[in-house]
JSON list of C-alpha atoms in Angstrom, two decimals:
[
{"chain": "A", "resi": 1141, "resn": "UNK", "atom": "CA", "xyz": [62.69, -76.42, -15.59]},
{"chain": "A", "resi": 1142, "resn": "UNK", "atom": "CA", "xyz": [62.34, -77.65, -19.07]},
{"chain": "A", "resi": 1143, "resn": "UNK", "atom": "CA", "xyz": [63.86, -80.03, -21.65]},
{"chain": "A", "resi": 1144, "resn": "UNK", "atom": "CA", "xyz": [67.77, -79.75, -21.57]},
{"chain": "A", "resi": 1145, "resn": "UNK", "atom": "CA", "xyz": [69.45, -80.59, -25.14]},
{"chain": "A", "resi": 1146, "resn": "UNK", "atom": "CA", "xyz": [73.23, -81.83, -25.34]},
{"chain": "A", "resi": 1147, "resn": "UNK", "atom": "CA", "xyz": [74.60, -83.08, -28.68]},
{"chain": "A", "resi": 1148, "resn": "UNK", "atom": "CA", "xyz": [71.15, -84.46, -29.94]},
{"chain": "A", "resi": 1149, "resn": "UNK", "atom": "CA", "xyz": [70.24, -86.36, -26.93]},
{"chain": "A", "resi": 1150, "resn": "UNK", "atom": "CA", "xyz": [67.60, -84.87, -24.56]},
{"chain": "A", "resi": 1151, "resn": "UNK", "atom": "CA", "xyz": [67.54, -84.53, -20.90]},
{"chain": "A", "resi": 1152, "resn": "UNK", "atom": "CA", "xyz": [64.42, -83.84, -18.55]},
{"chain": "A", "resi": 1153, "resn": "UNK", "atom": "CA", "xyz": [66.38, -80.87, -16.91]},
{"chain": "A", "resi": 1154, "resn": "UNK", "atom": "CA", "xyz": [69.65, -79.31, -16.62]},
{"chain": "A", "resi": 1155, "resn": "UNK", "atom": "CA", "xyz": [70.00, -81.23, -13.37]},
{"chain": "A", "resi": 1156, "resn": "UNK", "atom": "CA", "xyz": [69.50, -84.43, -14.98]},
{"chain": "A", "resi": 1157, "resn": "UNK", "atom": "CA", "xyz": [72.44, -83.85, -17.51]},
{"chain": "A", "resi": 1158, "resn": "UNK", "atom": "CA", "xyz": [74.69, -82.45, -14.73]},
{"chain": "A", "resi": 1159, "resn": "UNK", "atom": "CA", "xyz": [73.71, -85.72, -12.56]},
{"chain": "A", "resi": 1160, "resn": "UNK", "atom": "CA", "xyz": [74.65, -87.84, -16.06]},
{"chain": "A", "resi": 1161, "resn": "UNK", "atom": "CA", "xyz": [77.95, -87.11, -15.36]},
{"chain": "A", "resi": 1162, "resn": "UNK", "atom": "CA", "xyz": [78.59, -86.29, -18.86]},
{"chain": "A", "resi": 1163, "resn": "UNK", "atom": "CA", "xyz": [79.75, -82.64, -18.64]},
{"chain": "A", "resi": 1164, "resn": "UNK", "atom": "CA", "xyz": [83.64, -83.20, -18.90]},
{"chain": "A", "resi": 1165, "resn": "UNK", "atom": "CA", "xyz": [85.56, -86.05, -20.41]},
{"chain": "A", "resi": 1166, "resn": "UNK", "atom": "CA", "xyz": [88.76, -85.12, -19.04]},
{"chain": "A", "resi": 1167, "resn": "UNK", "atom": "CA", "xyz": [91.01, -88.02, -17.94]},
{"chain": "A", "resi": 1168, "resn": "UNK", "atom": "CA", "xyz": [91.03, -88.63, -14.38]},
{"chain": "A", "resi": 1169, "resn": "UNK", "atom": "CA", "xyz": [94.79, -88.29, -12.84]},
{"chain": "A", "resi": 1170, "resn": "UNK", "atom": "CA", "xyz": [96.28, -91.23, -10.77]},
{"chain": "A", "resi": 1171, "resn": "UNK", "atom": "CA", "xyz": [96.75, -91.07, -7.05]},
{"chain": "A", "resi": 1172, "resn": "UNK", "atom": "CA", "xyz": [100.49, -90.85, -8.13]},
{"chain": "A", "resi": 1173, "resn": "UNK", "atom": "CA", "xyz": [100.29, -87.94, -10.19]},
{"chain": "A", "resi": 1174, "resn": "UNK", "atom": "CA", "xyz": [97.84, -85.71, -8.28]},
{"chain": "A", "resi": 1175, "resn": "UNK", "atom": "CA", "xyz": [100.21, -86.15, -5.57]},
{"chain": "A", "resi": 1176, "resn": "UNK", "atom": "CA", "xyz": [103.21, -85.07, -7.36]},
{"chain": "A", "resi": 1177, "resn": "UNK", "atom": "CA", "xyz": [101.54, -81.85, -8.62]},
{"chain": "A", "resi": 1178, "resn": "UNK", "atom": "CA", "xyz": [100.28, -81.15, -5.23]},
{"chain": "A", "resi": 1179, "resn": "UNK", "atom": "CA", "xyz": [103.66, -81.55, -3.89]},
{"chain": "A", "resi": 1180, "resn": "UNK", "atom": "CA", "xyz": [105.16, -79.27, -7.00]},
{"chain": "A", "resi": 1181, "resn": "UNK", "atom": "CA", "xyz": [102.36, -76.54, -5.94]},
{"chain": "A", "resi": 1182, "resn": "UNK", "atom": "CA", "xyz": [103.15, -76.66, -2.16]},
{"chain": "A", "resi": 1183, "resn": "UNK", "atom": "CA", "xyz": [107.04, -76.18, -2.80]},
{"chain": "A", "resi": 1184, "resn": "UNK", "atom": "CA", "xyz": [106.47, -73.23, -5.14]},
{"chain": "A", "resi": 1185, "resn": "UNK", "atom": "CA", "xyz": [107.11, -69.80, -3.43]},
{"chain": "A", "resi": 1186, "resn": "UNK", "atom": "CA", "xyz": [104.47, -67.57, -1.99]},
{"chain": "A", "resi": 1187, "resn": "UNK", "atom": "CA", "xyz": [103.86, -64.83, -4.10]},
{"chain": "A", "resi": 1188, "resn": "UNK", "atom": "CA", "xyz": [104.02, -61.06, -3.14]},
{"chain": "A", "resi": 1189, "resn": "UNK", "atom": "CA", "xyz": [101.03, -58.68, -2.77]},
{"chain": "A", "resi": 1190, "resn": "UNK", "atom": "CA", "xyz": [102.44, -57.00, -6.01]},
{"chain": "A", "resi": 1191, "resn": "UNK", "atom": "CA", "xyz": [102.76, -60.04, -8.28]},
{"chain": "A", "resi": 1192, "resn": "UNK", "atom": "CA", "xyz": [99.42, -61.33, -6.83]},
{"chain": "A", "resi": 1193, "resn": "UNK", "atom": "CA", "xyz": [97.99, -58.23, -8.78]},
{"chain": "A", "resi": 1194, "resn": "UNK", "atom": "CA", "xyz": [99.23, -59.19, -11.81]},
{"chain": "A", "resi": 1195, "resn": "UNK", "atom": "CA", "xyz": [97.23, -60.34, -14.63]},
{"chain": "A", "resi": 1196, "resn": "UNK", "atom": "CA", "xyz": [97.84, -63.72, -16.40]},
{"chain": "A", "resi": 1197, "resn": "UNK", "atom": "CA", "xyz": [97.35, -63.63, -20.12]},
{"chain": "A", "resi": 1198, "resn": "UNK", "atom": "CA", "xyz": [96.87, -66.83, -21.98]},
{"chain": "A", "resi": 1199, "resn": "UNK", "atom": "CA", "xyz": [97.33, -66.63, -25.90]},
{"chain": "A", "resi": 1200, "resn": "UNK", "atom": "CA", "xyz": [94.53, -68.51, -27.40]},
{"chain": "A", "resi": 1201, "resn": "UNK", "atom": "CA", "xyz": [93.93, -69.97, -30.53]},
{"chain": "A", "resi": 1202, "resn": "UNK", "atom": "CA", "xyz": [90.37, -71.31, -31.93]},
{"chain": "A", "resi": 1203, "resn": "UNK", "atom": "CA", "xyz": [90.08, -74.33, -34.07]},
{"chain": "A", "resi": 1204, "resn": "UNK", "atom": "CA", "xyz": [86.46, -74.51, -35.81]},
{"chain": "A", "resi": 1205, "resn": "UNK", "atom": "CA", "xyz": [86.13, -78.17, -37.11]},
{"chain": "A", "resi": 1206, "resn": "UNK", "atom": "CA", "xyz": [82.95, -78.53, -39.48]},
{"chain": "A", "resi": 1207, "resn": "UNK", "atom": "CA", "xyz": [81.78, -81.50, -41.41]},
{"chain": "A", "resi": 1208, "resn": "UNK", "atom": "CA", "xyz": [81.42, -81.69, -45.34]},
{"chain": "A", "resi": 1209, "resn": "UNK", "atom": "CA", "xyz": [77.71, -80.71, -44.77]},
{"chain": "A", "resi": 1210, "resn": "UNK", "atom": "CA", "xyz": [78.92, -77.42, -43.06]},
{"chain": "A", "resi": 1211, "resn": "UNK", "atom": "CA", "xyz": [77.65, -78.68, -39.38]},
{"chain": "A", "resi": 1212, "resn": "UNK", "atom": "CA", "xyz": [79.83, -77.12, -36.86]},
{"chain": "A", "resi": 1213, "resn": "UNK", "atom": "CA", "xyz": [80.56, -73.84, -38.86]},
{"chain": "A", "resi": 1214, "resn": "UNK", "atom": "CA", "xyz": [80.98, -70.93, -36.24]},
{"chain": "A", "resi": 1215, "resn": "UNK", "atom": "CA", "xyz": [80.68, -67.09, -37.22]},
{"chain": "A", "resi": 1216, "resn": "UNK", "atom": "CA", "xyz": [83.02, -64.71, -35.90]},
{"chain": "A", "resi": 1217, "resn": "UNK", "atom": "CA", "xyz": [80.39, -63.32, -33.46]},
{"chain": "A", "resi": 1218, "resn": "UNK", "atom": "CA", "xyz": [79.97, -66.70, -31.75]},
{"chain": "A", "resi": 1219, "resn": "UNK", "atom": "CA", "xyz": [83.47, -67.22, -31.54]},
{"chain": "A", "resi": 1220, "resn": "UNK", "atom": "CA", "xyz": [83.84, -63.73, -29.55]},
{"chain": "A", "resi": 1221, "resn": "UNK", "atom": "CA", "xyz": [80.89, -64.71, -27.51]},
{"chain": "A", "resi": 1222, "resn": "UNK", "atom": "CA", "xyz": [82.65, -67.75, -26.20]},
{"chain": "A", "resi": 1223, "resn": "UNK", "atom": "CA", "xyz": [85.94, -65.94, -25.77]},
{"chain": "A", "resi": 1224, "resn": "UNK", "atom": "CA", "xyz": [84.08, -63.28, -23.73]},
{"chain": "A", "resi": 1225, "resn": "UNK", "atom": "CA", "xyz": [82.21, -66.07, -21.73]},
{"chain": "A", "resi": 1226, "resn": "UNK", "atom": "CA", "xyz": [85.65, -67.71, -21.06]},
{"chain": "A", "resi": 1227, "resn": "UNK", "atom": "CA", "xyz": [87.26, -64.13, -19.71]},
{"chain": "A", "resi": 1228, "resn": "UNK", "atom": "CA", "xyz": [83.66, -63.65, -17.95]},
{"chain": "A", "resi": 1229, "resn": "UNK", "atom": "CA", "xyz": [84.31, -66.92, -15.77]},
{"chain": "A", "resi": 1230, "resn": "UNK", "atom": "CA", "xyz": [87.94, -65.99, -14.99]},
{"chain": "A", "resi": 1231, "resn": "UNK", "atom": "CA", "xyz": [87.98, -62.61, -14.39]},
{"chain": "A", "resi": 1232, "resn": "UNK", "atom": "CA", "xyz": [88.26, -63.02, -10.62]},
{"chain": "A", "resi": 1233, "resn": "UNK", "atom": "CA", "xyz": [91.33, -64.75, -11.28]},
{"chain": "A", "resi": 1234, "resn": "UNK", "atom": "CA", "xyz": [93.13, -61.83, -13.05]},
{"chain": "A", "resi": 1235, "resn": "UNK", "atom": "CA", "xyz": [93.46, -64.73, -15.92]},
{"chain": "A", "resi": 1236, "resn": "UNK", "atom": "CA", "xyz": [92.50, -63.00, -19.53]},
{"chain": "A", "resi": 1237, "resn": "UNK", "atom": "CA", "xyz": [92.23, -65.03, -22.70]},
{"chain": "A", "resi": 1238, "resn": "UNK", "atom": "CA", "xyz": [93.65, -63.48, -25.55]},
{"chain": "A", "resi": 1239, "resn": "UNK", "atom": "CA", "xyz": [92.60, -64.58, -29.25]},
{"chain": "A", "resi": 1240, "resn": "UNK", "atom": "CA", "xyz": [95.39, -64.36, -31.14]},
{"chain": "A", "resi": 1241, "resn": "UNK", "atom": "CA", "xyz": [94.32, -66.66, -34.18]},
{"chain": "A", "resi": 1242, "resn": "UNK", "atom": "CA", "xyz": [91.30, -68.86, -35.77]},
{"chain": "A", "resi": 1243, "resn": "UNK", "atom": "CA", "xyz": [91.19, -71.58, -38.01]},
{"chain": "A", "resi": 1244, "resn": "UNK", "atom": "CA", "xyz": [88.49, -73.57, -39.89]},
{"chain": "A", "resi": 1245, "resn": "UNK", "atom": "CA", "xyz": [88.68, -76.81, -41.37]},
{"chain": "A", "resi": 1246, "resn": "UNK", "atom": "CA", "xyz": [86.46, -79.27, -42.93]},
{"chain": "A", "resi": 1247, "resn": "UNK", "atom": "CA", "xyz": [87.17, -82.68, -41.80]},
{"chain": "A", "resi": 1248, "resn": "UNK", "atom": "CA", "xyz": [84.15, -85.39, -40.90]},
{"chain": "A", "resi": 1249, "resn": "UNK", "atom": "CA", "xyz": [86.66, -87.43, -38.77]},
{"chain": "A", "resi": 1250, "resn": "UNK", "atom": "CA", "xyz": [87.73, -84.88, -36.79]},
{"chain": "A", "resi": 1251, "resn": "UNK", "atom": "CA", "xyz": [84.32, -83.27, -36.07]},
{"chain": "A", "resi": 1252, "resn": "UNK", "atom": "CA", "xyz": [83.12, -86.47, -34.71]},
{"chain": "A", "resi": 1253, "resn": "UNK", "atom": "CA", "xyz": [86.69, -86.99, -32.60]},
{"chain": "A", "resi": 1254, "resn": "UNK", "atom": "CA", "xyz": [86.15, -88.86, -29.35]},
{"chain": "A", "resi": 1255, "resn": "UNK", "atom": "CA", "xyz": [88.25, -88.31, -26.59]},
{"chain": "A", "resi": 1256, "resn": "UNK", "atom": "CA", "xyz": [91.71, -90.32, -27.16]},
{"chain": "A", "resi": 1257, "resn": "UNK", "atom": "CA", "xyz": [91.12, -91.38, -30.75]},
{"chain": "A", "resi": 1258, "resn": "UNK", "atom": "CA", "xyz": [93.21, -91.31, -33.69]},
{"chain": "A", "resi": 1259, "resn": "UNK", "atom": "CA", "xyz": [91.24, -88.59, -35.03]},
{"chain": "A", "resi": 1260, "resn": "UNK", "atom": "CA", "xyz": [91.91, -86.47, -32.03]},
{"chain": "A", "resi": 1261, "resn": "UNK", "atom": "CA", "xyz": [95.53, -86.90, -32.05]},
{"chain": "A", "resi": 1262, "resn": "UNK", "atom": "CA", "xyz": [95.65, -86.29, -35.82]},
{"chain": "A", "resi": 1263, "resn": "UNK", "atom": "CA", "xyz": [93.76, -83.00, -35.30]},
{"chain": "A", "resi": 1264, "resn": "UNK", "atom": "CA", "xyz": [95.64, -81.64, -32.99]},
{"chain": "A", "resi": 1265, "resn": "UNK", "atom": "CA", "xyz": [98.65, -82.70, -33.91]},
{"chain": "A", "resi": 1266, "resn": "UNK", "atom": "CA", "xyz": [97.86, -81.05, -37.46]},
{"chain": "A", "resi": 1267, "resn": "UNK", "atom": "CA", "xyz": [96.30, -77.99, -36.08]},
{"chain": "A", "resi": 1268, "resn": "UNK", "atom": "CA", "xyz": [98.09, -77.01, -32.71]},
{"chain": "A", "resi": 1269, "resn": "UNK", "atom": "CA", "xyz": [99.72, -73.66, -32.12]},
{"chain": "A", "resi": 1270, "resn": "UNK", "atom": "CA", "xyz": [102.32, -72.70, -29.58]},
{"chain": "A", "resi": 1271, "resn": "UNK", "atom": "CA", "xyz": [103.50, -74.63, -26.43]},
{"chain": "A", "resi": 1272, "resn": "UNK", "atom": "CA", "xyz": [101.83, -75.83, -23.30]},
{"chain": "A", "resi": 1273, "resn": "UNK", "atom": "CA", "xyz": [101.49, -72.29, -22.05]},
{"chain": "A", "resi": 1274, "resn": "UNK", "atom": "CA", "xyz": [98.99, -71.51, -24.88]},
{"chain": "A", "resi": 1275, "resn": "UNK", "atom": "CA", "xyz": [95.73, -72.53, -24.97]},
{"chain": "A", "resi": 1276, "resn": "UNK", "atom": "CA", "xyz": [93.94, -74.49, -28.39]},
{"chain": "A", "resi": 1277, "resn": "UNK", "atom": "CA", "xyz": [90.55, -74.63, -28.27]},
{"chain": "A", "resi": 1278, "resn": "UNK", "atom": "CA", "xyz": [88.78, -77.33, -30.85]},
{"chain": "A", "resi": 1279, "resn": "UNK", "atom": "CA", "xyz": [85.06, -76.87, -31.62]},
{"chain": "A", "resi": 1280, "resn": "UNK", "atom": "CA", "xyz": [83.62, -80.22, -32.71]},
{"chain": "A", "resi": 1281, "resn": "UNK", "atom": "CA", "xyz": [80.55, -82.46, -31.72]},
{"chain": "A", "resi": 1282, "resn": "UNK", "atom": "CA", "xyz": [81.11, -86.09, -30.65]},
{"chain": "A", "resi": 1283, "resn": "UNK", "atom": "CA", "xyz": [79.03, -88.73, -29.98]},
{"chain": "A", "resi": 1284, "resn": "UNK", "atom": "CA", "xyz": [80.38, -89.38, -26.28]},
{"chain": "A", "resi": 1285, "resn": "UNK", "atom": "CA", "xyz": [77.75, -86.85, -25.15]},
{"chain": "A", "resi": 1286, "resn": "UNK", "atom": "CA", "xyz": [79.85, -84.91, -23.22]},
{"chain": "A", "resi": 1287, "resn": "UNK", "atom": "CA", "xyz": [80.48, -80.88, -23.36]},
{"chain": "A", "resi": 1288, "resn": "UNK", "atom": "CA", "xyz": [84.39, -81.60, -23.75]},
{"chain": "A", "resi": 1289, "resn": "UNK", "atom": "CA", "xyz": [87.62, -82.66, -22.35]},
{"chain": "A", "resi": 1290, "resn": "UNK", "atom": "CA", "xyz": [91.08, -80.90, -21.35]},
{"chain": "A", "resi": 1291, "resn": "UNK", "atom": "CA", "xyz": [94.33, -81.72, -20.99]},
{"chain": "A", "resi": 1292, "resn": "UNK", "atom": "CA", "xyz": [96.16, -80.53, -17.76]},
{"chain": "A", "resi": 1293, "resn": "UNK", "atom": "CA", "xyz": [99.28, -78.39, -19.03]},
{"chain": "A", "resi": 1294, "resn": "UNK", "atom": "CA", "xyz": [101.47, -80.66, -16.70]},
{"chain": "A", "resi": 1295, "resn": "UNK", "atom": "CA", "xyz": [100.16, -83.28, -18.84]},
{"chain": "A", "resi": 1296, "resn": "UNK", "atom": "CA", "xyz": [101.06, -81.67, -22.06]},
{"chain": "A", "resi": 1297, "resn": "UNK", "atom": "CA", "xyz": [104.55, -80.88, -21.79]},
{"chain": "A", "resi": 1298, "resn": "UNK", "atom": "CA", "xyz": [106.55, -82.58, -24.27]},
{"chain": "A", "resi": 1299, "resn": "UNK", "atom": "CA", "xyz": [103.50, -84.23, -25.80]},
{"chain": "A", "resi": 1300, "resn": "UNK", "atom": "CA", "xyz": [101.55, -81.60, -27.43]},
{"chain": "A", "resi": 1301, "resn": "UNK", "atom": "CA", "xyz": [99.49, -84.24, -29.56]},
{"chain": "A", "resi": 1302, "resn": "UNK", "atom": "CA", "xyz": [96.73, -84.23, -26.62]},
{"chain": "A", "resi": 1303, "resn": "UNK", "atom": "CA", "xyz": [97.07, -80.76, -25.83]},
{"chain": "A", "resi": 1304, "resn": "UNK", "atom": "CA", "xyz": [93.92, -78.49, -25.80]},
{"chain": "A", "resi": 1305, "resn": "UNK", "atom": "CA", "xyz": [90.37, -78.08, -25.03]}
]
């Protein structure tokens, strides 16, 4: 295996990157919050076979953030490729992500936003579209060495400033 680079950091291999724990910056849920979610899921009625066959469509908005030098700019084809990869990854769950809109914004602070930062909150509160049932994807490059982070829908209800991936 060859060298593996993420956000300008070079790892000896993909395995070394995975073992670094920097793949996802999603906030860990507390034991109490995990228990609440598990209880809610356990109390949800079992779906009928007909309901299981239904496809779940998730309205998706893609927000491209670039810096003043143009770093981070994505082509329409690159965005379509990302949507194709997302749909392929969820195909067996009968979940489909439907791109409804794309924005492109130049903002150096947002481009380098870190998890939980004022820049993240400002970016998401300015660009977020829809409610917690919609997926908002923000394409940035932070210095934390992670591929990204997400907010669980149950954590975003009523507080969309942190919602998105």
